[in-house]
Amino acid sequence: MATFRSFDQRLTAVGGAEVPADAITGVTVTATHRRRGLLTRMMTRDLTAAKDRGDVVATLIAAEYPIYGRYGFGPATWATEWTIDVPRTGLDPRRSGQDEAGGGRIDLVDGEDVRKLGPDLHARVRAAQPGAVSRDELWWRLNTGVVRYEASWTEPFYAVYRSPEGEVEALAAYTVDDNWHDKQPHNTVSVKWLIGSAPAAERALWRYLCSIDWVTKVKSGWRAPDDLLPFFLPDPRAARITWQADWLWVRILDVVRALEARTYEGEGSLVLEVTDRAGLAGGRWRLEASPQGGSCTPTTQSAELTLDVGELAALWLGDESAVRLAALGRVREERAGAGRLADALLRTSRRPWCPDMF
Ligand SMILES: CC(C)(COP(=O)(O)OP(=O)(O)OC[C@H]1O[C@@H](n2cnc3c(N)ncnc32)[C@H](O)[C@@H]1OP(=O)(O)O)[C@@H](O)C(=O)NCCC(=O)NCCS
């Protein structure tokens, strides 16, 4: 009749600390039993249990935008896919990907190598990437074909980039189709995932992918909306945005621990009135923020900004703007300028990104 799964996850907050998260997935209600309150019952039970366990947030990737706001989730990261028109990149087709590696080297490896090399690299990437989530052993086994939920599995290519010092700094998994017509190649590389611990390493892999013979298009998969990818190419216009949408949704279960887990872009204090119709996380707090961290204490002072817990989730990882939400009527400035102050404290210079689907 219905399915609903949740599992333990770690989510990186702004500044690099990780918080325990209740990751929700596999939500379905059969067509014969929809609209009878089953999802609401399963969600209420799961979120209450997660709060009791001490999880700071719940997370999910929403199949449809309109479903989860009612449960206090807000879109906290976005994702963008680019399609690169390889002949327009301005890259010299006579140069190989190896020539583009800036003294490092690129090798093709197999799934077993990925399971050995991937977790360490991913741990470094995740610690530096607000919005990134943990990958357990099952993730690596599923994503290298050891465990298969579906009958059809196409073994991807795996490319690893090592720095001139020999350190593994980027990994990519991608597939290539086989599409020739009119005696011309029209092959597309589809990136399943690509992670790097340094911009130079990511640049090397993207330029490698654009240098594979017969490949005329590279589809990037879901990247951060401010990914450097277009600017790794001599002509950034060769990378066209093919879709952009909300990605990781966050439900804050513990406002104090969520706000104290992160660092802030500036120094200041703000009184927030957080409403939560589920009664899990509402209240009024004074946030004292600084680049070193934050402290958040209950207060009876007048609120400067009133917002729903879902809007706080959209602000928490630094992506959304309180000024924008105020313009939409979704947060209320109780004191003129409170939205700008919230943005100066909470917004980050680079956008958060969740590299995974779960
Ligand atoms: C989406 C889905 C899980 C909802 O389950 P459900 O048991 O019918 O939901 P409920 O009866 O508990 O409804 C809860 C509320 O969500 C609303 N709702 C349900 N499905 C919705 C949808 N697709 N879009 C917008 N609102 C929806 C209901 O109208 C209800 O609103 P209310 O609280 O204002 O009365 C179910 O329709 C489904 O399985 N859909 C296909 C698979 C899917 O999309 N899964 C989500 C994966 S992330």
Tab-separated table of C-alpha atoms in Angstrom, residues 130-306:
chain	number	residue	atom	x	y	z
A	130	PRO	CA	28.249	22.562	2.553
A	131	GLY	CA	25.217	20.540	1.462
A	132	ALA	CA	27.197	17.358	0.730
A	133	VAL	CA	25.997	14.126	2.345
A	134	SER	CA	27.771	10.976	3.481
A	135	ARG	CA	28.189	7.973	1.188
A	136	ASP	CA	28.154	4.641	2.988
A	137	GLU	CA	29.696	1.414	1.738
A	138	LEU	CA	26.430	0.485	0.047
A	139	TRP	CA	26.608	3.678	-2.011
A	140	TRP	CA	29.996	2.670	-3.439
A	141	ARG	CA	28.822	-0.893	-4.073
A	142	LEU	CA	25.620	0.264	-5.761
A	143	ASN	CA	27.419	2.833	-7.861
A	144	THR	CA	30.052	0.393	-9.085
A	145	GLY	CA	27.582	-2.359	-9.970
A	146	VAL	CA	28.369	-4.795	-7.125
A	147	VAL	CA	24.822	-4.417	-5.812
A	148	ARG	CA	22.162	-4.018	-8.507
A	149	TYR	CA	18.526	-3.123	-7.874
A	150	GLU	CA	17.711	-3.084	-11.571
A	151	ALA	CA	18.353	-5.847	-14.088
A	152	SER	CA	20.078	-3.483	-16.523
A	153	TRP	CA	23.435	-2.088	-15.475
A	154	THR	CA	25.810	-0.359	-17.855
A	155	GLU	CA	29.324	-0.393	-16.488
A	156	PRO	CA	30.476	3.232	-16.620
A	157	PHE	CA	34.001	4.411	-17.349
A	158	TYR	CA	35.821	5.679	-14.268
A	159	ALA	CA	38.529	8.326	-14.643
A	160	VAL	CA	40.842	9.288	-11.798
A	161	TYR	CA	42.979	12.407	-11.680
A	162	ARG	CA	46.203	12.382	-9.665
A	163	SER	CA	48.041	15.609	-8.874
A	164	PRO	CA	51.715	16.045	-9.857
A	165	GLU	CA	52.474	14.827	-6.285
A	166	GLY	CA	50.506	11.631	-6.953
A	167	GLU	CA	47.516	12.444	-4.754
A	168	VAL	CA	44.054	11.312	-5.902
A	169	GLU	CA	42.196	14.611	-6.333
A	170	ALA	CA	39.255	13.884	-8.634
A	171	LEU	CA	37.131	10.980	-9.788
A	172	ALA	CA	34.415	10.737	-12.419
A	173	ALA	CA	32.003	8.050	-13.565
A	174	TYR	CA	30.532	8.462	-17.038
A	175	THR	CA	28.903	6.559	-19.873
A	176	VAL	CA	29.230	7.136	-23.622
A	177	ASP	CA	26.605	6.340	-26.219
A	178	ASP	CA	27.257	5.178	-29.769
A	179	ASN	CA	25.676	7.550	-32.225
A	180	TRP	CA	27.024	7.992	-35.749
A	181	HIS	CA	25.064	9.360	-38.661
A	182	ASP	CA	25.938	10.953	-42.016
A	183	LYS	CA	29.443	9.517	-41.564
A	184	GLN	CA	29.932	11.835	-38.579
A	185	PRO	CA	30.202	11.035	-34.867
A	186	HIS	CA	27.531	12.506	-32.558
A	187	ASN	CA	28.426	10.764	-29.339
A	188	THR	CA	27.459	12.032	-25.903
A	189	VAL	CA	29.302	11.580	-22.633
A	190	SER	CA	26.854	11.496	-19.694
A	191	VAL	CA	28.526	12.150	-16.369
A	192	LYS	CA	27.003	10.106	-13.545
A	193	TRP	CA	29.066	11.859	-10.908
A	194	LEU	CA	32.299	13.842	-10.727
A	195	ILE	CA	33.958	14.968	-7.495
A	196	GLY	CA	37.190	16.858	-6.985
A	197	SER	CA	39.068	18.224	-3.987
A	198	ALA	CA	40.693	21.054	-5.989
A	199	PRO	CA	39.522	23.204	-8.916
A	200	ALA	CA	42.579	22.237	-11.007
A	201	ALA	CA	41.698	18.570	-10.609
A	202	GLU	CA	38.089	19.094	-11.677
A	203	ARG	CA	39.251	21.223	-14.605
A	204	ALA	CA	41.552	18.419	-15.752
A	205	LEU	CA	38.716	15.867	-15.748
A	206	TRP	CA	36.215	18.119	-17.511
A	207	ARG	CA	38.760	18.942	-20.205
A	208	TYR	CA	39.629	15.266	-20.506
A	209	LEU	CA	35.915	14.446	-21.053
A	210	CYS	CA	35.809	17.101	-23.777
A	211	SER	CA	38.833	15.568	-25.496
A	212	ILE	CA	37.559	12.019	-26.049
A	213	ASP	CA	37.556	11.204	-29.779
A	214	TRP	CA	34.087	11.125	-31.415
A	215	VAL	CA	32.437	12.852	-28.456
A	216	THR	CA	30.542	15.978	-29.492
A	217	LYS	CA	28.449	16.551	-26.332
A	218	VAL	CA	29.164	16.243	-22.641
A	219	LYS	CA	26.215	16.228	-20.233
A	220	SER	CA	27.405	17.342	-16.839
A	221	GLY	CA	24.871	15.659	-14.548
A	222	TRP	CA	23.666	17.646	-11.518
A	223	ARG	CA	26.180	20.319	-10.460
A	224	ALA	CA	26.080	23.329	-8.151
A	225	PRO	CA	24.418	26.271	-9.933
A	226	ASP	CA	27.670	28.245	-9.532
A	227	ASP	CA	29.946	25.378	-10.593
A	228	LEU	CA	33.160	26.539	-12.258
A	229	LEU	CA	32.577	24.161	-15.177
A	230	PRO	CA	31.708	26.714	-17.921
A	231	PHE	CA	34.805	28.727	-17.036
A	232	PHE	CA	37.115	25.730	-17.362
A	233	LEU	CA	36.460	26.048	-21.098
A	234	PRO	CA	38.054	28.676	-23.371
A	235	ASP	CA	34.517	29.552	-24.511
A	236	PRO	CA	32.116	29.223	-21.546
A	237	ARG	CA	29.107	29.673	-23.860
A	238	ALA	CA	29.750	26.172	-25.179
A	239	ALA	CA	28.228	24.997	-21.864
A	240	ARG	CA	24.481	25.559	-22.039
A	241	ILE	CA	22.215	25.090	-19.029
A	242	THR	CA	19.827	22.254	-19.889
A	243	TRP	CA	17.998	22.179	-16.578
A	244	GLN	CA	18.066	23.817	-13.183
A	245	ALA	CA	15.907	22.879	-10.209
A	246	ASP	CA	15.640	22.545	-6.455
A	247	TRP	CA	17.653	19.573	-5.205
A	248	LEU	CA	18.240	18.778	-1.509
A	249	TRP	CA	15.282	19.603	0.745
A	250	VAL	CA	15.995	20.081	4.442
A	251	ARG	CA	13.666	19.899	7.442
A	252	ILE	CA	15.182	21.463	10.539
A	253	LEU	CA	14.338	19.438	13.638
A	254	ASP	CA	16.523	21.317	16.133
A	255	VAL	CA	16.945	25.035	15.398
A	256	VAL	CA	19.545	25.636	18.117
A	257	ARG	CA	21.881	22.842	17.041
A	258	ALA	CA	21.393	23.636	13.354
A	259	LEU	CA	22.305	27.300	13.806
A	260	GLU	CA	25.168	26.497	16.189
A	261	ALA	CA	26.632	23.903	13.773
A	262	ARG	CA	27.520	26.473	11.147
A	263	THR	CA	29.777	29.473	10.748
A	264	TYR	CA	28.627	32.858	9.444
A	265	GLU	CA	29.834	35.277	6.814
A	266	GLY	CA	29.740	38.247	9.169
A	267	GLU	CA	29.389	39.303	12.767
A	268	GLY	CA	26.004	40.288	14.201
A	269	SER	CA	22.907	39.246	16.086
A	270	LEU	CA	19.373	38.585	14.950
A	271	VAL	CA	16.168	37.584	16.756
A	272	LEU	CA	14.254	34.952	14.781
A	273	GLU	CA	10.674	33.836	15.361
A	274	VAL	CA	10.382	30.380	13.810
A	275	THR	CA	6.928	28.924	13.255
A	276	ASP	CA	6.395	25.194	12.857
A	277	ARG	CA	2.872	23.855	12.497
A	278	ALA	CA	4.082	20.339	13.399
A	279	GLY	CA	5.292	21.636	16.775
A	280	LEU	CA	8.757	20.095	16.365
A	281	ALA	CA	11.070	23.067	16.105
A	282	GLY	CA	9.258	26.379	16.561
A	283	GLY	CA	10.282	29.134	18.987
A	284	ARG	CA	12.012	32.488	19.298
A	285	TRP	CA	15.787	32.651	19.388
A	286	ARG	CA	18.544	35.187	19.467
A	287	LEU	CA	21.335	34.232	17.108
A	288	GLU	CA	24.804	35.653	17.824
A	289	ALA	CA	26.729	34.987	14.645
A	290	SER	CA	30.377	35.293	13.709
A	291	PRO	CA	32.811	33.728	11.211
A	292	GLN	CA	33.968	31.433	14.037
A	293	GLY	CA	30.473	30.077	14.754
A	294	GLY	CA	27.163	30.955	16.310
A	295	SER	CA	25.277	30.767	19.550
A	296	CYS	CA	21.532	30.514	19.636
A	297	THR	CA	19.519	31.037	22.810
A	298	PRO	CA	15.803	31.291	23.585
A	299	THR	CA	14.729	34.891	24.066
A	300	THR	CA	11.714	37.024	24.938
A	301	GLN	CA	13.063	39.996	22.944
A	302	SER	CA	10.944	41.172	19.994
A	303	ALA	CA	11.446	39.192	16.819
A	304	GLU	CA	13.259	40.913	13.941
A	305	LEU	CA	12.399	38.274	11.358
A	306	THR	CA	9.443	35.881	11.431
